[in-house]
Coordinates of C-alpha atoms and ligand atoms in Angstrom, one line a residue:
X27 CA 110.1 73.3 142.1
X28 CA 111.5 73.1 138.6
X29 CA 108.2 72.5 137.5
X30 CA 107.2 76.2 138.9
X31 CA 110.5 77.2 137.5
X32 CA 109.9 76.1 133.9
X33 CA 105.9 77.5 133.8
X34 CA 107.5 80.6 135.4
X35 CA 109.7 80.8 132.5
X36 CA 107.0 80.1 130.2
X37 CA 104.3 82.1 131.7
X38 CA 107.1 85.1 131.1
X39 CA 107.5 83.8 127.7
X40 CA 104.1 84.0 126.6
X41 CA 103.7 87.5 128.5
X42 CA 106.5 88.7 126.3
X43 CA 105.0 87.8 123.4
X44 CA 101.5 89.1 124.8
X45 CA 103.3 92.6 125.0
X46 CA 104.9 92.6 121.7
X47 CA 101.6 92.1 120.1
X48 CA 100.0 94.6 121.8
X49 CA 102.5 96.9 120.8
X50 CA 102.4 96.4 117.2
X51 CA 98.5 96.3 117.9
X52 CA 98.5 99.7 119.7
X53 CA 100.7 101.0 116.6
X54 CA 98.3 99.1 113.9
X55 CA 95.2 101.1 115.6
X56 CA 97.0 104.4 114.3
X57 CA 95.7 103.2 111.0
X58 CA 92.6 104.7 111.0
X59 CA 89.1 104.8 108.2
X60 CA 89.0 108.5 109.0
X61 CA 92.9 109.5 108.2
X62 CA 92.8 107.1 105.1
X63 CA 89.5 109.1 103.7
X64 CA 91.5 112.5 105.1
X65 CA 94.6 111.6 102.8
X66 CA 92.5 110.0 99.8
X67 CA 89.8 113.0 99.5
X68 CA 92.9 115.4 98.6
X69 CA 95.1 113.0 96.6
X70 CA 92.3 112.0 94.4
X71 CA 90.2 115.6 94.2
X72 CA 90.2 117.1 90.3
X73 CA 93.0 119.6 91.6
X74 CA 95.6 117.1 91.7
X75 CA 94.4 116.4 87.6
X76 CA 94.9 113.4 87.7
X77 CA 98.2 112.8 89.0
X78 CA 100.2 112.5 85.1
X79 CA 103.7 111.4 85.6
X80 CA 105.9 114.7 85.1
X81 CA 102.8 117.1 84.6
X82 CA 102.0 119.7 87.3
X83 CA 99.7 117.2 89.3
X84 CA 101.7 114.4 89.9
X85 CA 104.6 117.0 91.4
X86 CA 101.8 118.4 93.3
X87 CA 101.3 115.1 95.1
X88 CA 104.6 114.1 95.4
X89 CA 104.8 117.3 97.4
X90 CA 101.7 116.7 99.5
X91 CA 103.4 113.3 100.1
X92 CA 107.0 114.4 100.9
X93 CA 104.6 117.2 103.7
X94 CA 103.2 114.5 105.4
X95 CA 106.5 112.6 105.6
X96 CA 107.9 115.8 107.2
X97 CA 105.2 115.9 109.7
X98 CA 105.4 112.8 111.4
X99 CA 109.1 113.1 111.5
X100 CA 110.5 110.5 108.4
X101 CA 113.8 111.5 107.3
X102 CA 114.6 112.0 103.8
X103 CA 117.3 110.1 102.8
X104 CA 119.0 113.1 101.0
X105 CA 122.2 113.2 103.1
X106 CA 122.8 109.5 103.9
X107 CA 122.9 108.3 100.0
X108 CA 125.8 108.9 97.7
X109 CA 122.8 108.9 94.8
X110 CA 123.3 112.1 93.1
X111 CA 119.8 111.8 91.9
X112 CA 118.4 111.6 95.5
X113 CA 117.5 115.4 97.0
X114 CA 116.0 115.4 100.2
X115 CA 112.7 113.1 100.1
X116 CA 113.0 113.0 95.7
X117 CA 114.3 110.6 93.3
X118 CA 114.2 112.7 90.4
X119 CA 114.7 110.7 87.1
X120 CA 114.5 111.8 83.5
X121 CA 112.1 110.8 81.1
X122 CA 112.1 111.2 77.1
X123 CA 108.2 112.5 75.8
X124 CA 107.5 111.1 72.7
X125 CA 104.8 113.4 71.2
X126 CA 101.8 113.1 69.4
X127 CA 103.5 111.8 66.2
X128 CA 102.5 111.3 62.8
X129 CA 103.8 108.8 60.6
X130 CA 102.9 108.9 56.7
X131 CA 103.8 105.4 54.2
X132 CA 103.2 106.5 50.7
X133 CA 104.7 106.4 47.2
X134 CA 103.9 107.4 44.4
X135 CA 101.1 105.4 44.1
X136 CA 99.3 106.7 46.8
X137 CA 99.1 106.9 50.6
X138 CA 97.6 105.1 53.9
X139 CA 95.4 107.3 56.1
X140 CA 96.6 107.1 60.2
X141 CA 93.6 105.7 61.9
X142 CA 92.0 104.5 58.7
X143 CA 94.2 102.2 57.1
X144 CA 97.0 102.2 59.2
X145 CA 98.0 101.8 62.7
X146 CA 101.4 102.6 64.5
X147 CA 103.3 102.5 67.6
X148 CA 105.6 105.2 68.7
X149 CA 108.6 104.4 69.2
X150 CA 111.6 106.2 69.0
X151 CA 112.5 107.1 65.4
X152 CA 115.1 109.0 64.8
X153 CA 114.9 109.6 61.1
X154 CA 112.4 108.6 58.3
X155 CA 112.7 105.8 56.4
X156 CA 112.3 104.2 52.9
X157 CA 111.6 100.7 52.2
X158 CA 112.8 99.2 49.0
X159 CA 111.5 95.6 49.9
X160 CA 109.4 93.9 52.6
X161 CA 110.5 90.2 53.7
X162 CA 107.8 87.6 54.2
X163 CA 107.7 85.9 57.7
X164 CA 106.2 83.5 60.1
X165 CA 107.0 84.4 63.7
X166 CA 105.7 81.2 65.2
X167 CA 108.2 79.1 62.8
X168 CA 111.9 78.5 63.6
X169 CA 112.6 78.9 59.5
X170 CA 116.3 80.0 60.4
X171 CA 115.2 83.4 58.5
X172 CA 117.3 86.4 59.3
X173 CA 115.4 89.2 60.6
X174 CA 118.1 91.7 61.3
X175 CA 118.1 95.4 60.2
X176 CA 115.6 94.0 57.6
X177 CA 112.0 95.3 56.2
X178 CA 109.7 92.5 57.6
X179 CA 106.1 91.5 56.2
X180 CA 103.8 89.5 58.9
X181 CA 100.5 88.6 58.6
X182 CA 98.5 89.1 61.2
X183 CA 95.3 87.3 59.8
X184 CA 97.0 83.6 60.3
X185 CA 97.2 84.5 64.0
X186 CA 93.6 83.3 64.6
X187 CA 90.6 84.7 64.5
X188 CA 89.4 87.4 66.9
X189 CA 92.9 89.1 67.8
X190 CA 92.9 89.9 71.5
X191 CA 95.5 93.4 72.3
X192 CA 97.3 90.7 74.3
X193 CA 98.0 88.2 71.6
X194 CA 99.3 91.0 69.3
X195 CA 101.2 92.5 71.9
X196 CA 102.8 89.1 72.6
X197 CA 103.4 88.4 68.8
X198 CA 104.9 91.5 68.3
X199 CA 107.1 91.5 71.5
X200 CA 108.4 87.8 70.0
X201 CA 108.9 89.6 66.5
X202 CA 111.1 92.9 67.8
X203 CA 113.2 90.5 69.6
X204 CA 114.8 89.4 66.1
X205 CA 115.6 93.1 66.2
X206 CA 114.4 93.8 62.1
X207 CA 114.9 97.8 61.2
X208 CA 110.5 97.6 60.8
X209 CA 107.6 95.6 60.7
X210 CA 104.9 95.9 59.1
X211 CA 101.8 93.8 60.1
X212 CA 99.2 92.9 57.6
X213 CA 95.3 92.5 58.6
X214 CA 91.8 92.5 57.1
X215 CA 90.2 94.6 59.5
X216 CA 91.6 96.5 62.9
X217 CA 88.5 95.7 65.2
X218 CA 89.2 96.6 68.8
X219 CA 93.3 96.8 68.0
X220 CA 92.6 100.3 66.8
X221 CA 92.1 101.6 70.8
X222 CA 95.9 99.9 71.4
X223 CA 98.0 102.0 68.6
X224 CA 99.4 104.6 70.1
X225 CA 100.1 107.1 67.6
X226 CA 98.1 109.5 68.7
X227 CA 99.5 109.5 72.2
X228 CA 102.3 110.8 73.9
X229 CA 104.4 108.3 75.2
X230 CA 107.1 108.3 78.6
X231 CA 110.3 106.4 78.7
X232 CA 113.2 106.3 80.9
X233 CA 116.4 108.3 79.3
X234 CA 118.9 105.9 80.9
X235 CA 117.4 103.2 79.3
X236 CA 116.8 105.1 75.7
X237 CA 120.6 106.4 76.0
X238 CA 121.7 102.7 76.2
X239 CA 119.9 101.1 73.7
X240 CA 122.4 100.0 70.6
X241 CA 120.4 99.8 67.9
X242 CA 116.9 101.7 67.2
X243 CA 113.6 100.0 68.1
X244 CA 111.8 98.2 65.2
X245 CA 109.2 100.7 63.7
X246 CA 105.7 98.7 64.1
X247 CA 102.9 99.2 61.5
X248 CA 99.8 97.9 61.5
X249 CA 98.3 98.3 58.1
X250 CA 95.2 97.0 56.5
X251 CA 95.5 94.6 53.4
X252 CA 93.4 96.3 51.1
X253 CA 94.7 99.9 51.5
X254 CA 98.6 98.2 51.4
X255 CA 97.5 96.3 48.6
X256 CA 96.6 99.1 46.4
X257 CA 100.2 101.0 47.0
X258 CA 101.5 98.1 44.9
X259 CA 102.1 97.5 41.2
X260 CA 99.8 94.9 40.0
X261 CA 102.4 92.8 39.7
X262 CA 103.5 92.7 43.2
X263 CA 99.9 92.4 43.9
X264 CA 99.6 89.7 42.2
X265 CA 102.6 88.4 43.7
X266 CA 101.3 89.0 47.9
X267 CA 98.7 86.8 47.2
X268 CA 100.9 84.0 47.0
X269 CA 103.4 85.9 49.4
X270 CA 105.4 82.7 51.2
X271 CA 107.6 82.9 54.4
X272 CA 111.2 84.4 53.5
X273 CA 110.0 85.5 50.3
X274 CA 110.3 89.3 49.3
X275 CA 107.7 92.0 47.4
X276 CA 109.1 95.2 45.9
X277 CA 107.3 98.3 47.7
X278 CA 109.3 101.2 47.6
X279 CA 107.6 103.2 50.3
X280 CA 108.5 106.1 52.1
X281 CA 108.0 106.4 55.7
X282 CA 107.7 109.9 57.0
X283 CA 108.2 110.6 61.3
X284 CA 107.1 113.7 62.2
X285 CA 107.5 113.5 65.8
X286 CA 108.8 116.0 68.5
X287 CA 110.3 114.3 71.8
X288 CA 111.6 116.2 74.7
X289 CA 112.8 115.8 78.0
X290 CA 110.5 115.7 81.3
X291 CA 111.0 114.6 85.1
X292 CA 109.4 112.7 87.8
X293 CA 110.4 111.2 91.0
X294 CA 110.0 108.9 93.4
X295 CA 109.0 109.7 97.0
X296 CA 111.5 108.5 99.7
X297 CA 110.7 108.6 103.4
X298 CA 112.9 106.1 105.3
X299 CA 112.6 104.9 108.7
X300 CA 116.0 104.3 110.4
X301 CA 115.9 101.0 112.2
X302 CA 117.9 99.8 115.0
X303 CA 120.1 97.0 115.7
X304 CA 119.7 95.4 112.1
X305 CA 119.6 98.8 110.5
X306 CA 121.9 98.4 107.2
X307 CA 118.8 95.7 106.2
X308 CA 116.0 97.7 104.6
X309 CA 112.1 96.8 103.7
X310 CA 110.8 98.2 100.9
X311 CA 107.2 99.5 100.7
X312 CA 106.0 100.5 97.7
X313 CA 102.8 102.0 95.8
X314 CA 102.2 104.2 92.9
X315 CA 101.0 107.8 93.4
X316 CA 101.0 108.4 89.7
X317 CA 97.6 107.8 87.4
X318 CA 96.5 108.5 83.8
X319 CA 95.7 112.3 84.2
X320 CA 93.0 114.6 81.9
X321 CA 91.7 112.9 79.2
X322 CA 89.2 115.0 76.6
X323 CA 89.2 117.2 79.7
X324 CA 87.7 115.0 82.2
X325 CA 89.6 114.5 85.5
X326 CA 90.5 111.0 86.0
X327 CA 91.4 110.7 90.2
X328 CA 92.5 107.4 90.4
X329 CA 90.8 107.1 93.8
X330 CA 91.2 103.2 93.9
X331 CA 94.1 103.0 91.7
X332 CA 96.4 104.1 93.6
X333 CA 95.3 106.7 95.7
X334 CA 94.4 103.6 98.0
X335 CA 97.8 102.1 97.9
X336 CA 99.3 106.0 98.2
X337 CA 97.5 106.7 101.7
X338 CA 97.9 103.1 102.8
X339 CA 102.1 104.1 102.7
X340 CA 101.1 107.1 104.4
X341 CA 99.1 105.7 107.8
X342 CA 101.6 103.0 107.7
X343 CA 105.0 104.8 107.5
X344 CA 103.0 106.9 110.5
X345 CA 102.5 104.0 112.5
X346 CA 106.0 102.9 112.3
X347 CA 107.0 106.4 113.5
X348 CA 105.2 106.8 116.3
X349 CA 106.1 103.4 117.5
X350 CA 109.9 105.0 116.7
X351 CA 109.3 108.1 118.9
X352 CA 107.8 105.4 121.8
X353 CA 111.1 103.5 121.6
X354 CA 109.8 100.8 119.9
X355 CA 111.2 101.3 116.5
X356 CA 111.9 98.3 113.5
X357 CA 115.3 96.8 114.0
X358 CA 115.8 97.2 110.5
X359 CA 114.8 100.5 108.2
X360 CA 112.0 100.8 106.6
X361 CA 112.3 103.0 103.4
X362 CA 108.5 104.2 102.3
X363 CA 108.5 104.7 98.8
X364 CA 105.6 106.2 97.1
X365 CA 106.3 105.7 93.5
X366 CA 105.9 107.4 90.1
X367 CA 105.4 106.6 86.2
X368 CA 103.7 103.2 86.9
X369 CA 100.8 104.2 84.5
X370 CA 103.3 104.4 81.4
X371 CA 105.4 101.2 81.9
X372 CA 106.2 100.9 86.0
X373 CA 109.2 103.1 84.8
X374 CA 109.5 105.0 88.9
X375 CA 109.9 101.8 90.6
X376 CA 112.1 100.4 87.6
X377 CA 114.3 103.3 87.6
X378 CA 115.0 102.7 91.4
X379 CA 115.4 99.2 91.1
X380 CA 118.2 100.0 88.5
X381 CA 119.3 102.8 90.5
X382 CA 118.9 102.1 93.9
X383 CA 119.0 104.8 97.1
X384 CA 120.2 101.5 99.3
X385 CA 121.7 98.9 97.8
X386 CA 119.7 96.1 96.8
X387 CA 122.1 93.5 98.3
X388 CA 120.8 95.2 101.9
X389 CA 117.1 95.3 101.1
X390 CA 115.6 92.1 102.4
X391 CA 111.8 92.5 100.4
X392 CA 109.2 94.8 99.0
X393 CA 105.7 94.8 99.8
X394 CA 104.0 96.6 96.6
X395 CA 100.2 98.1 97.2
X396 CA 97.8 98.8 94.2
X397 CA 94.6 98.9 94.4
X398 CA 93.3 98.0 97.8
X399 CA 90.0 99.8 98.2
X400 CA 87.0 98.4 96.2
X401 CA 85.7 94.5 95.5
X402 CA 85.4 92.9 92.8
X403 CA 83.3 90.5 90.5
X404 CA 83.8 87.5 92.6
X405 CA 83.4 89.2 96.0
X406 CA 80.8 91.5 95.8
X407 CA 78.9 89.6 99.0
X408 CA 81.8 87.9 100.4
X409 CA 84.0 88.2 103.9
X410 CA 86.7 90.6 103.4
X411 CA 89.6 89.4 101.2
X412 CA 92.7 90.5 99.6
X413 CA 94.5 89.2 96.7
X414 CA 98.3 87.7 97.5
X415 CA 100.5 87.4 94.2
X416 CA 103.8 86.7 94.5
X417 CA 104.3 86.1 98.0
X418 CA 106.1 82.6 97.2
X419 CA 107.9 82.8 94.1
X420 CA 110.6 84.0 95.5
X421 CA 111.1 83.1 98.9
X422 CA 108.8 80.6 101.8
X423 CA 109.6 82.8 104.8
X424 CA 107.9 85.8 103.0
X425 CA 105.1 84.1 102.7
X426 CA 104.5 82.6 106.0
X427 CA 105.4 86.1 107.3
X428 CA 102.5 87.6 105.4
X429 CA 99.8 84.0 106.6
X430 CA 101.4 85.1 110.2
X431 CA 100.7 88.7 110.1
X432 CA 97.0 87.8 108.8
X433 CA 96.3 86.1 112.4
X434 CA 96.2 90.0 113.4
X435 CA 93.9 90.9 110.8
X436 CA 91.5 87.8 110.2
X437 CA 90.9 89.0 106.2
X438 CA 90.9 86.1 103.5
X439 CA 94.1 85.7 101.1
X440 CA 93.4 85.0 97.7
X441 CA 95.9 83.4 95.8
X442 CA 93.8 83.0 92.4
X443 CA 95.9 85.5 90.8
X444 CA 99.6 83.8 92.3
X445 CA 98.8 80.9 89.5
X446 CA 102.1 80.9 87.3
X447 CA 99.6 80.3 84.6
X448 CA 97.1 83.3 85.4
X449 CA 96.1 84.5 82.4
X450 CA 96.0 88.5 83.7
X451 CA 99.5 88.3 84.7
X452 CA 99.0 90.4 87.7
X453 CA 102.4 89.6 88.6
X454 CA 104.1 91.3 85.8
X455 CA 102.1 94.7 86.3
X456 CA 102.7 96.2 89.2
X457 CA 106.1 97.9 90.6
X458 CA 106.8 95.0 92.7
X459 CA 107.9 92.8 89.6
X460 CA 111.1 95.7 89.0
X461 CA 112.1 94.1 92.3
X462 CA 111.2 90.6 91.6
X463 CA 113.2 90.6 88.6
X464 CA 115.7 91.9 91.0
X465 CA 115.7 88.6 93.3
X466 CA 114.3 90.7 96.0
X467 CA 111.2 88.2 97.2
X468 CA 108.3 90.5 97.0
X469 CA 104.2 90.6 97.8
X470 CA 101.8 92.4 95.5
X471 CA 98.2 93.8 97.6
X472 CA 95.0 94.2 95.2
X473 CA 91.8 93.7 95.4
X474 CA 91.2 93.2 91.8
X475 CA 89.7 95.0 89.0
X476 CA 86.0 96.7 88.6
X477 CA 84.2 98.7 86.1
X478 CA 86.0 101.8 87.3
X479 CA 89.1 100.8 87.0
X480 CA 91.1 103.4 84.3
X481 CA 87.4 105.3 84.4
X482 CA 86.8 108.4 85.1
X483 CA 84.3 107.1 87.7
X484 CA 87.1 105.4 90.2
X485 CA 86.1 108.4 92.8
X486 CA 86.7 108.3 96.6
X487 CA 83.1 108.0 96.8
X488 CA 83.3 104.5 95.7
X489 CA 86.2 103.0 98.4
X490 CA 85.2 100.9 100.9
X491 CA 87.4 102.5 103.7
X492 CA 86.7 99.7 106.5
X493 CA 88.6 97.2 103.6
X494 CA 90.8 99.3 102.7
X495 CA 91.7 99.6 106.6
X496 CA 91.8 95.8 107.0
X497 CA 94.1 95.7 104.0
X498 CA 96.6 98.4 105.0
X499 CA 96.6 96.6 108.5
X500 CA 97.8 93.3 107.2
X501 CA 100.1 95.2 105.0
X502 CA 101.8 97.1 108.0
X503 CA 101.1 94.3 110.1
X504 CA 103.3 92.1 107.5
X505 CA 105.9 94.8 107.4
X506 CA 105.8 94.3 111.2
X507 CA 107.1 90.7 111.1
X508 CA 109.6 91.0 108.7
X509 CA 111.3 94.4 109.8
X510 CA 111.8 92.9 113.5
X511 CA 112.4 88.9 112.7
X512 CA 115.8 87.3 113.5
X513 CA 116.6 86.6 110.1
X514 CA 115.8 87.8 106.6
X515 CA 113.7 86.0 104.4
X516 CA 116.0 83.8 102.9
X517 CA 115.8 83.1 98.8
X518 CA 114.7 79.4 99.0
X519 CA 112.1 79.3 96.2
X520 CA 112.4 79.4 92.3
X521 CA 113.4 82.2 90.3
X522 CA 110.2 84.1 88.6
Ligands
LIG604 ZN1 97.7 100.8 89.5

């Protein structure tokens, strides 16, 4: 008898959980090849140009995104925030252009040529400067030199030969943090650097952020020996030869900004899902609509990058709807967030992370999609895969959630790119790190880099829509688990 009792009991058990997974797999099979290509063939056609945070395309997508949110019956989450910036299904934040500047160092000896013999990176500059004296220094020693509000000399040829754009970047990172007025960098010869200056481009960055900074940014110049050399008197030639750390060299130049900067605005998408008994929690999803725009008048769609991740939030947030209309709605909410300005510094998703629609206390994870629709390099014959970054820094449950939502979905997970010690940090480049760096525990979906990517060639033509649908399934699939477990994935692994 209590044996029948106990298998009835089980035998209900297991039919319980037989008919919750076919509901999420009922709601999963909304996610379909054909509505993904649907969405993707207009998000990433040449009359979106090329989705440009704050030009005319991008707001034309975020509109085609905030439609489709109205259609399957998201609410905005206009009237339930006290966010002033938040307006029906925007986040509207300001951004400060930064032109196409010109910078000019002469005296009266002579002057460097932009492009030729010197490089720059725009920053904002309020004035023009003069330099009386440059200081000599060595970033990689702890020489107890004071680089403050000072004129500093490096040279870049004692980095090593062959300077990577990631080695300067890191050096020069390193060097503003001593917070000198400017810095100017010394080398024989540009090489491939010269595509990395961005003088010649016009650069985004968030006004909140440039209204709180204290003190200016450092002015970086790259400029090559020979022409700097020949601005000098021949006795401070003589004397750069010999140039040591903390020493100074008389240059009296005069640096000249001609830049305009102006004010522009983008916004985040924000469809949210209201959920039921567990509500006030909220999961984040999260994927950049934005992408690099017209260059030299050539559309660039951004099919894979992130029109993928775009239409993935689309069929998902859909999914989670209809199972909402059936009555079987997420016990916590579900806030879709397409997001904007990732191409010029993840700015969208760090704006919101710094000013956030639902407090961050209350939102329990983000699941961040970019780039799930090609293969790359080291898949081109393999099983389906997807690469997994970050899923454990921050928290064990998360990740299990995601290995438990993949028994749904069958598709390898690829940590190679988790390693702390990846040398693409991955982890740092997409808009889940603005919540990582939060303490929210977050998962990052790609499927890696190809010769398209930031080509004009990454065109719908090229997406491997059955992937892409495996991918977006494990995503919503994952989003699944964690918006209707007991208990929020609690913070039980290292900080990032
Ligand atoms: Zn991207």
């Amino acid at each position: 008898m209590r044996g029948v009792l106990l298998s009835c009991v089980l035998v209900q058990a297991a039919l319980g959980l037989a008919q919750a997974d076919s509901l999420r797999l009922r709601y999963a099979s909304t996610i379909t090849e054909a509505d993904l290509r649907r969405h993707l063939e207009i998000l990433a056609s040449d009359s979106f140009e090329g989705r440009e945070t704050a030009k005319p395309g991008q707001w034309k997508a975020a509109d085609y995104l905030r439609d489709q949110f109205i259609n399957m019956g998201a609410d905005s989450l206009g009237s339930r925030t006290t966010s002033s910036d938040v307006e029906g299904f925007f986040q509207r934040f300001d951004l400060i252009e930064s032109g196409r500047g010109t910078i000019s160092v002469r005296n009266g000896a002579g002057q460097l040529e932009l492009g030729q013999d010197l490089l720059y990176f725009t920053e904002v500059l309020d004035s023009s400067l003069q330099v009386k004296e440059l200081i000599m220094a060595d970033i990689h020693q702890a020489d107890g030199l004071d680089w403050k509000g000072r004129d500093m000399l490096l040279n870049a040829d004692s980095w090593g030969p062959g300077l990577s754009p990631t080695l300067l970047r890191d050096n020069l990172n390193m060097a503003r943090q001593r917070h000198p007025r400017t810095i100017t960098v010394l080398m024989e010869d540009f090489g491939a650097l010269a595509r990395m200056a961005h003088g010649e481009e016009t650069r985004l960055s968030l006004a909140y952020e440039e209204s709180r900074r204290k003190e200016p940014m450092p002015q970086v110049l790259l400029v090559r020996r020979a022409a700097f050399a020949s601005l000098l008197s021949p006795k401070a030639r003589k004397r750069l030869a010999r140039l040591k750390a903390a020493q100074g060299i008389p240059v009296d130049l005069d640096l000249v900004v001609d830049r305009k900067s102006r004010q522009v605005e983008s916004a985040n998408v924000l469809a949210y899902i209201e959920g039921g008994d567990l509500k006030d929690e909220v999961l984040v999803l999260t994927a950049h609509y934005d992408h690099i725009g017209i260059q030299h008048g050539v559309v660039y769609n951004g099919a894979d990058d992130d029109g993928t991740g775009t239409v993935a939030l689309l069929e998902i947030a859909e999914a989670f709807m209809r199972a909402k209309q059936e009555g079987h709605g997420p016990r916590r909410s579900v806030l879709i967030m397409p997001v904007s300005g990732e191409e010029k510094g993840l700015l969208g998703s760090r704006y919101y992370s710094d000013h956030p629609a639902i407090p961050l206390s209350r939102t329990i994870a983000n699941l961040n999609i970019d780039m799930i629709g090609r293969t790359d390099s080291a898949h081109a014959d393999a099983a389906p895969y997807v690469y997994i970054i970050g899923s454990d820094r921050l928290s064990r449950d998360l990740h299990a959630a995601n290995e438990r939502a993949n028994a749904h979905v069958g598709i390898e997970l690829d940590y190679t790119f988790n390693a702390p010690d990846d040398p693409n940090r991955f982890y740092y480049r997409s808009d889940h790190y603005n919540f990582a760096r939060k303490g929210i525990p977050s998962i990052f979906y790609f499927s890696g880099v190809h010769e398209d990517y930031h080509q004009p060639g990454d065109d719908v033509e090229k997406i491997r829509f059955d992937l892409l649908r495996a991918r977006t399934n494990l995503v919503f699939h994952t989003a699944w688990e964690l918006a209707n477990a007991p208990t929020r994935p609690a913070l039980d692994a290292a900080k990032p």
